[in-house]
């Protein structure tokens, strides 16, 4: 397997795992800890395999924030662990760790998706330039899903979680799980499109100023 294939496999695995992590109580605390540990390992592998790639300003800033979040996130998770890491215990730390963990979880979710979106600039531009109906249809579908992602963002109370206004994540256990995952998928696409849009605006300004060429994904 080539390095490119390994990178793609890691990226796909992270995309699949991310909504599972956000499900928390819906998947069970033990599974959440296992998946969280796996996500951290995949993030380290992703970072290691992409460390030699050229960094543009926006991805570099997002990468820096993600690195901080992805270190603080498992540390706070370990301090409040009830299954895998119970041998690591600091009296009184779990209460503060829970608050930190929850805020970081939702900001990390958004940042991971924005980060992914910054690498979608070239594919999106190629889609827009394609002849026929495929390009416009795909771009239109992404726009509609992103619009619903805005609704899901409010519906799932992410602003409250991101700013620590709610101490615990609230789940409707009577709701079919597929609706939960579809909402989070829509939000993932929303944040990815935000990242792509910001990257396109920045790269477009650089081209207009004569400072660079269209970035490659």
PDB file of C-alpha atoms in Angstrom:
ATOM      1  CA  UNK A   1       0.000   0.000   0.000  1.00  0.00           C
ATOM      2  CA  UNK A   2       1.413   3.391  -1.021  1.00  0.00           C
ATOM      3  CA  UNK A   3       1.741   6.347   1.365  1.00  0.00           C
ATOM      4  CA  UNK A   4      -1.072   8.113  -0.483  1.00  0.00           C
ATOM      5  CA  UNK A   5      -3.369   5.110   0.036  1.00  0.00           C
ATOM      6  CA  UNK A   6      -2.419   4.907   3.719  1.00  0.00           C
ATOM      7  CA  UNK A   7      -3.135   8.625   4.168  1.00  0.00           C
ATOM      8  CA  UNK A   8      -6.491   8.221   2.445  1.00  0.00           C
ATOM      9  CA  UNK A   9      -7.365   5.204   4.623  1.00  0.00           C
ATOM     10  CA  UNK A  10      -6.504   7.149   7.787  1.00  0.00           C
ATOM     11  CA  UNK A  11      -8.551  10.149   6.650  1.00  0.00           C
ATOM     12  CA  UNK A  12     -11.583   8.007   5.785  1.00  0.00           C
ATOM     13  CA  UNK A  13     -11.343   6.232   9.150  1.00  0.00           C
ATOM     14  CA  UNK A  14     -11.312   9.597  10.962  1.00  0.00           C
ATOM     15  CA  UNK A  15     -14.367  10.769   9.007  1.00  0.00           C
ATOM     16  CA  UNK A  16     -16.247   7.590   9.983  1.00  0.00           C
ATOM     17  CA  UNK A  17     -15.186   7.740  13.631  1.00  0.00           C
ATOM     18  CA  UNK A  18     -15.929  11.442  14.197  1.00  0.00           C
ATOM     19  CA  UNK A  19     -19.761  11.208  14.279  1.00  0.00           C
ATOM     20  CA  UNK A  20     -19.483   8.068  16.421  1.00  0.00           C
ATOM     21  CA  UNK A  21     -17.504  10.051  18.978  1.00  0.00           C
ATOM     22  CA  UNK A  22     -20.151  12.760  19.055  1.00  0.00           C
ATOM     23  CA  UNK A  23     -22.825  10.124  19.803  1.00  0.00           C
ATOM     24  CA  UNK A  24     -21.296   9.421  23.267  1.00  0.00           C
ATOM     25  CA  UNK A  25     -24.192   8.042  25.355  1.00  0.00           C
ATOM     26  CA  UNK A  26     -25.868   6.597  22.266  1.00  0.00           C
ATOM     27  CA  UNK A  27     -22.922   4.239  21.716  1.00  0.00           C
ATOM     28  CA  UNK A  28     -22.007   3.648  25.374  1.00  0.00           C
ATOM     29  CA  UNK A  29     -19.207   5.055  27.518  1.00  0.00           C
ATOM     30  CA  UNK A  30     -16.839   2.112  27.039  1.00  0.00           C
ATOM     31  CA  UNK A  31     -17.142   2.210  23.243  1.00  0.00           C
ATOM     32  CA  UNK A  32     -16.728   5.994  23.374  1.00  0.00           C
ATOM     33  CA  UNK A  33     -13.416   5.610  25.216  1.00  0.00           C
ATOM     34  CA  UNK A  34     -12.212   2.930  22.780  1.00  0.00           C
ATOM     35  CA  UNK A  35     -13.173   5.013  19.736  1.00  0.00           C
ATOM     36  CA  UNK A  36     -11.676   8.135  21.301  1.00  0.00           C
ATOM     37  CA  UNK A  37      -8.368   6.339  21.841  1.00  0.00           C
ATOM     38  CA  UNK A  38      -8.442   5.128  18.242  1.00  0.00           C
ATOM     39  CA  UNK A  39      -9.198   8.647  16.988  1.00  0.00           C
ATOM     40  CA  UNK A  40      -6.209  10.049  18.867  1.00  0.00           C
ATOM     41  CA  UNK A  41      -3.940   7.356  17.386  1.00  0.00           C
ATOM     42  CA  UNK A  42      -5.261   8.119  13.888  1.00  0.00           C
ATOM     43  CA  UNK A  43      -4.736  11.846  14.422  1.00  0.00           C
ATOM     44  CA  UNK A  44      -1.103  11.265  15.429  1.00  0.00           C
ATOM     45  CA  UNK A  45      -0.620   9.035  12.363  1.00  0.00           C
ATOM     46  CA  UNK A  46      -2.270  11.650  10.123  1.00  0.00           C
ATOM     47  CA  UNK A  47      -0.084  14.408  11.549  1.00  0.00           C
ATOM     48  CA  UNK A  48       3.083  12.326  11.165  1.00  0.00           C
ATOM     49  CA  UNK A  49       2.341  11.369   7.554  1.00  0.00           C
ATOM     50  CA  UNK A  50       1.530  14.944   6.530  1.00  0.00           C
ATOM     51  CA  UNK A  51       4.257  16.776   8.438  1.00  0.00           C
ATOM     52  CA  UNK A  52       6.446  17.193   5.328  1.00  0.00           C
ATOM     53  CA  UNK A  53       3.660  18.629   3.159  1.00  0.00           C
ATOM     54  CA  UNK A  54       3.874  22.390   2.494  1.00  0.00           C
ATOM     55  CA  UNK A  55       1.712  24.397   4.885  1.00  0.00           C
ATOM     56  CA  UNK A  56      -0.358  27.375   3.805  1.00  0.00           C
ATOM     57  CA  UNK A  57      -1.309  30.026   6.353  1.00  0.00           C
ATOM     58  CA  UNK A  58      -4.896  28.959   7.088  1.00  0.00           C
ATOM     59  CA  UNK A  59      -4.276  25.190   7.333  1.00  0.00           C
ATOM     60  CA  UNK A  60      -1.227  25.876   9.508  1.00  0.00           C
ATOM     61  CA  UNK A  61      -3.293  27.928  11.970  1.00  0.00           C
ATOM     62  CA  UNK A  62      -6.045  25.299  12.066  1.00  0.00           C
ATOM     63  CA  UNK A  63      -3.455  22.525  12.445  1.00  0.00           C
ATOM     64  CA  UNK A  64      -1.938  24.350  15.413  1.00  0.00           C
ATOM     65  CA  UNK A  65      -5.303  24.714  17.118  1.00  0.00           C
ATOM     66  CA  UNK A  66      -6.184  21.095  16.362  1.00  0.00           C
ATOM     67  CA  UNK A  67      -2.911  19.888  17.825  1.00  0.00           C
ATOM     68  CA  UNK A  68      -3.666  21.710  21.083  1.00  0.00           C
ATOM     69  CA  UNK A  69      -7.231  20.421  21.152  1.00  0.00           C
ATOM     70  CA  UNK A  70      -6.301  16.853  20.240  1.00  0.00           C
ATOM     71  CA  UNK A  71      -3.782  16.686  23.076  1.00  0.00           C
ATOM     72  CA  UNK A  72      -6.008  18.330  25.672  1.00  0.00           C
ATOM     73  CA  UNK A  73      -9.010  16.253  24.609  1.00  0.00           C
ATOM     74  CA  UNK A  74      -7.630  12.779  25.441  1.00  0.00           C
ATOM     75  CA  UNK A  75      -5.948  14.095  28.596  1.00  0.00           C
ATOM     76  CA  UNK A  76      -9.271  15.410  29.896  1.00  0.00           C
ATOM     77  CA  UNK A  77     -10.954  12.191  28.765  1.00  0.00           C
ATOM     78  CA  UNK A  78      -8.453  10.046  30.630  1.00  0.00           C
ATOM     79  CA  UNK A  79      -8.977  12.056  33.829  1.00  0.00           C
ATOM     80  CA  UNK A  80     -12.710  11.310  33.732  1.00  0.00           C
ATOM     81  CA  UNK A  81     -12.413   7.746  32.380  1.00  0.00           C
ATOM     82  CA  UNK A  82     -14.674   5.103  33.937  1.00  0.00           C
ATOM     83  CA  UNK A  83     -13.372   2.117  31.983  1.00  0.00           C
ATOM     84  CA  UNK A  84     -10.025   2.048  30.137  1.00  0.00           C
ATOM     85  CA  UNK A  85      -7.973   4.457  32.230  1.00  0.00           C
ATOM     86  CA  UNK A  86      -9.328   4.075  35.751  1.00  0.00           C
ATOM     87  CA  UNK A  87      -5.775   3.378  36.956  1.00  0.00           C
ATOM     88  CA  UNK A  88      -5.047   7.068  36.314  1.00  0.00           C
ATOM     89  CA  UNK A  89      -6.958   9.019  38.915  1.00  0.00           C
ATOM     90  CA  UNK A  90      -6.544  12.518  40.333  1.00  0.00           C
ATOM     91  CA  UNK A  91      -9.020  13.347  43.137  1.00  0.00           C
ATOM     92  CA  UNK A  92     -11.431  16.096  42.138  1.00  0.00           C
ATOM     93  CA  UNK A  93     -10.084  16.336  38.577  1.00  0.00           C
ATOM     94  CA  UNK A  94     -13.019  14.584  36.901  1.00  0.00           C
ATOM     95  CA  UNK A  95     -15.450  17.491  37.478  1.00  0.00           C
ATOM     96  CA  UNK A  96     -13.203  20.040  35.743  1.00  0.00           C
ATOM     97  CA  UNK A  97     -12.065  17.517  33.146  1.00  0.00           C
ATOM     98  CA  UNK A  98     -15.678  16.881  32.113  1.00  0.00           C
ATOM     99  CA  UNK A  99     -16.325  20.584  31.500  1.00  0.00           C
ATOM    100  CA  UNK A 100     -13.118  20.985  29.496  1.00  0.00           C
ATOM    101  CA  UNK A 101     -13.668  17.745  27.581  1.00  0.00           C
ATOM    102  CA  UNK A 102     -17.148  18.722  26.472  1.00  0.00           C
ATOM    103  CA  UNK A 103     -16.190  22.176  25.199  1.00  0.00           C
ATOM    104  CA  UNK A 104     -13.136  20.813  23.382  1.00  0.00           C
ATOM    105  CA  UNK A 105     -15.181  17.998  21.843  1.00  0.00           C
ATOM    106  CA  UNK A 106     -17.501  20.339  19.965  1.00  0.00           C
ATOM    107  CA  UNK A 107     -14.841  22.856  18.980  1.00  0.00           C
ATOM    108  CA  UNK A 108     -12.636  19.965  17.873  1.00  0.00           C
ATOM    109  CA  UNK A 109     -15.498  18.555  15.805  1.00  0.00           C
ATOM    110  CA  UNK A 110     -15.892  21.875  13.983  1.00  0.00           C
ATOM    111  CA  UNK A 111     -12.150  22.420  13.501  1.00  0.00           C
ATOM    112  CA  UNK A 112     -11.524  18.918  12.154  1.00  0.00           C
ATOM    113  CA  UNK A 113     -14.209  19.461   9.527  1.00  0.00           C
ATOM    114  CA  UNK A 114     -12.967  22.961   8.633  1.00  0.00           C
ATOM    115  CA  UNK A 115      -9.452  21.512   8.326  1.00  0.00           C
ATOM    116  CA  UNK A 116     -10.733  18.842   5.947  1.00  0.00           C
ATOM    117  CA  UNK A 117     -12.524  21.506   3.929  1.00  0.00           C
ATOM    118  CA  UNK A 118      -9.324  23.472   3.306  1.00  0.00           C
ATOM    119  CA  UNK A 119      -8.092  20.479   1.310  1.00  0.00           C
ATOM    120  CA  UNK A 120     -11.191  20.380  -0.883  1.00  0.00           C
ATOM    121  CA  UNK A 121     -10.534  23.600  -2.804  1.00  0.00           C
ATOM    122  CA  UNK A 122      -9.122  21.999  -5.939  1.00  0.00           C
ATOM    123  CA  UNK A 123     -11.736  19.196  -6.164  1.00  0.00           C
ATOM    124  CA  UNK A 124     -14.571  21.734  -5.751  1.00  0.00           C
ATOM    125  CA  UNK A 125     -13.105  24.009  -8.420  1.00  0.00           C
ATOM    126  CA  UNK A 126     -12.736  21.082 -10.787  1.00  0.00           C
ATOM    127  CA  UNK A 127     -16.376  20.173 -10.158  1.00  0.00           C
ATOM    128  CA  UNK A 128     -17.515  23.707 -10.898  1.00  0.00           C
ATOM    129  CA  UNK A 129     -15.571  23.777 -14.166  1.00  0.00           C
ATOM    130  CA  UNK A 130     -16.813  20.407 -15.412  1.00  0.00           C
ATOM    131  CA  UNK A 131     -19.153  20.383 -18.353  1.00  0.00           C
ATOM    132  CA  UNK A 132     -22.571  18.808 -18.156  1.00  0.00           C
ATOM    133  CA  UNK A 133     -24.838  18.642 -15.148  1.00  0.00           C
ATOM    134  CA  UNK A 134     -22.684  16.654 -12.702  1.00  0.00           C
ATOM    135  CA  UNK A 135     -20.630  19.562 -11.338  1.00  0.00           C
ATOM    136  CA  UNK A 136     -23.527  21.974 -10.730  1.00  0.00           C
ATOM    137  CA  UNK A 137     -25.673  19.185  -9.272  1.00  0.00           C
ATOM    138  CA  UNK A 138     -22.993  18.113  -6.781  1.00  0.00           C
ATOM    139  CA  UNK A 139     -22.228  21.705  -5.784  1.00  0.00           C
ATOM    140  CA  UNK A 140     -25.956  22.413  -5.422  1.00  0.00           C
ATOM    141  CA  UNK A 141     -26.404  19.306  -3.257  1.00  0.00           C
ATOM    142  CA  UNK A 142     -23.485  20.354  -1.034  1.00  0.00           C
ATOM    143  CA  UNK A 143     -25.022  23.815  -0.667  1.00  0.00           C
ATOM    144  CA  UNK A 144     -28.422  22.370   0.311  1.00  0.00           C
ATOM    145  CA  UNK A 145     -26.870  19.928   2.792  1.00  0.00           C
ATOM    146  CA  UNK A 146     -24.822  22.785   4.281  1.00  0.00           C
ATOM    147  CA  UNK A 147     -27.995  24.828   4.648  1.00  0.00           C
ATOM    148  CA  UNK A 148     -29.610  21.984   6.567  1.00  0.00           C
ATOM    149  CA  UNK A 149     -26.360  21.688   8.541  1.00  0.00           C
ATOM    150  CA  UNK A 150     -27.032  25.215   9.845  1.00  0.00           C
ATOM    151  CA  UNK A 151     -30.442  24.055  11.063  1.00  0.00           C
ATOM    152  CA  UNK A 152     -28.958  20.933  12.654  1.00  0.00           C
ATOM    153  CA  UNK A 153     -26.264  23.095  14.307  1.00  0.00           C
ATOM    154  CA  UNK A 154     -28.965  24.979  16.218  1.00  0.00           C
ATOM    155  CA  UNK A 155     -31.271  21.968  16.641  1.00  0.00           C
ATOM    156  CA  UNK A 156     -28.489  19.904  18.268  1.00  0.00           C
ATOM    157  CA  UNK A 157     -27.580  22.849  20.545  1.00  0.00           C
ATOM    158  CA  UNK A 158     -23.925  22.993  19.497  1.00  0.00           C
ATOM    159  CA  UNK A 159     -23.570  26.737  20.271  1.00  0.00           C
ATOM    160  CA  UNK A 160     -24.531  26.007  23.889  1.00  0.00           C
ATOM    161  CA  UNK A 161     -22.056  23.123  24.129  1.00  0.00           C
ATOM    162  CA  UNK A 162     -19.222  25.035  22.459  1.00  0.00           C
ATOM    163  CA  UNK A 163     -19.460  27.905  24.921  1.00  0.00           C
ATOM    164  CA  UNK A 164     -19.981  25.754  28.009  1.00  0.00           C
ATOM    165  CA  UNK A 165     -23.588  26.845  28.593  1.00  0.00           C
ATOM    166  CA  UNK A 166     -24.773  23.256  29.115  1.00  0.00           C
ATOM    167  CA  UNK A 167     -22.757  20.971  31.454  1.00  0.00           C
ATOM    168  CA  UNK A 168     -23.890  17.693  29.862  1.00  0.00           C
ATOM    169  CA  UNK A 169     -24.647  16.598  26.313  1.00  0.00           C
ATOM    170  CA  UNK A 170     -28.356  15.922  25.900  1.00  0.00           C
ATOM    171  CA  UNK A 171     -29.570  12.967  23.836  1.00  0.00           C
ATOM    172  CA  UNK A 172     -33.029  11.862  22.802  1.00  0.00           C
ATOM    173  CA  UNK A 173     -32.928   8.096  23.259  1.00  0.00           C
ATOM    174  CA  UNK A 174     -36.367   7.723  21.676  1.00  0.00           C
ATOM    175  CA  UNK A 175     -35.084   9.206  18.404  1.00  0.00           C
ATOM    176  CA  UNK A 176     -33.858   6.771  15.730  1.00  0.00           C
ATOM    177  CA  UNK A 177     -30.050   6.935  15.774  1.00  0.00           C
ATOM    178  CA  UNK A 178     -29.932   7.431  12.001  1.00  0.00           C
ATOM    179  CA  UNK A 179     -31.440  10.921  12.432  1.00  0.00           C
ATOM    180  CA  UNK A 180     -28.692  11.856  14.872  1.00  0.00           C
ATOM    181  CA  UNK A 181     -25.956  10.692  12.515  1.00  0.00           C
ATOM    182  CA  UNK A 182     -27.544  12.359   9.477  1.00  0.00           C
ATOM    183  CA  UNK A 183     -27.646  15.660  11.362  1.00  0.00           C
ATOM    184  CA  UNK A 184     -23.990  15.369  12.295  1.00  0.00           C
ATOM    185  CA  UNK A 185     -23.072  14.392   8.747  1.00  0.00           C
ATOM    186  CA  UNK A 186     -24.829  17.547   7.514  1.00  0.00           C
ATOM    187  CA  UNK A 187     -22.870  19.631  10.042  1.00  0.00           C
ATOM    188  CA  UNK A 188     -19.618  17.967   8.981  1.00  0.00           C
ATOM    189  CA  UNK A 189     -20.327  18.985   5.385  1.00  0.00           C
ATOM    190  CA  UNK A 190     -21.294  22.489   6.534  1.00  0.00           C
ATOM    191  CA  UNK A 191     -18.011  23.040   8.389  1.00  0.00           C
ATOM    192  CA  UNK A 192     -16.010  21.468   5.554  1.00  0.00           C
ATOM    193  CA  UNK A 193     -17.629  23.876   3.093  1.00  0.00           C
ATOM    194  CA  UNK A 194     -16.811  26.775   5.433  1.00  0.00           C
ATOM    195  CA  UNK A 195     -13.166  25.680   5.417  1.00  0.00           C
ATOM    196  CA  UNK A 196     -13.156  25.332   1.620  1.00  0.00           C
ATOM    197  CA  UNK A 197     -14.784  28.741   1.169  1.00  0.00           C
ATOM    198  CA  UNK A 198     -12.298  30.496   3.453  1.00  0.00           C
ATOM    199  CA  UNK A 199      -9.376  28.762   1.703  1.00  0.00           C
ATOM    200  CA  UNK A 200     -10.738  29.772  -1.717  1.00  0.00           C
ATOM    201  CA  UNK A 201     -11.175  33.376  -0.624  1.00  0.00           C
ATOM    202  CA  UNK A 202      -7.617  33.528   0.715  1.00  0.00           C
ATOM    203  CA  UNK A 203      -6.090  31.835  -2.335  1.00  0.00           C
ATOM    204  CA  UNK A 204      -8.149  34.073  -4.637  1.00  0.00           C
ATOM    205  CA  UNK A 205      -6.856  37.178  -2.873  1.00  0.00           C
ATOM    206  CA  UNK A 206      -3.257  35.953  -3.191  1.00  0.00           C
ATOM    207  CA  UNK A 207      -3.721  35.326  -6.908  1.00  0.00           C
ATOM    208  CA  UNK A 208      -5.296  38.778  -7.328  1.00  0.00           C
ATOM    209  CA  UNK A 209      -2.361  40.353  -5.492  1.00  0.00           C
ATOM    210  CA  UNK A 210       0.107  38.387  -7.616  1.00  0.00           C
ATOM    211  CA  UNK A 211       1.505  36.560  -4.581  1.00  0.00           C
ATOM    212  CA  UNK A 212       0.728  32.991  -5.498  1.00  0.00           C
ATOM    213  CA  UNK A 213      -1.082  30.513  -7.639  1.00  0.00           C
ATOM    214  CA  UNK A 214      -4.147  28.424  -7.039  1.00  0.00           C
ATOM    215  CA  UNK A 215      -3.359  26.006  -4.185  1.00  0.00           C
ATOM    216  CA  UNK A 216      -3.395  22.305  -4.689  1.00  0.00           C
ATOM    217  CA  UNK A 217      -5.235  20.004  -2.335  1.00  0.00           C
TER     218      UNK A 217
END
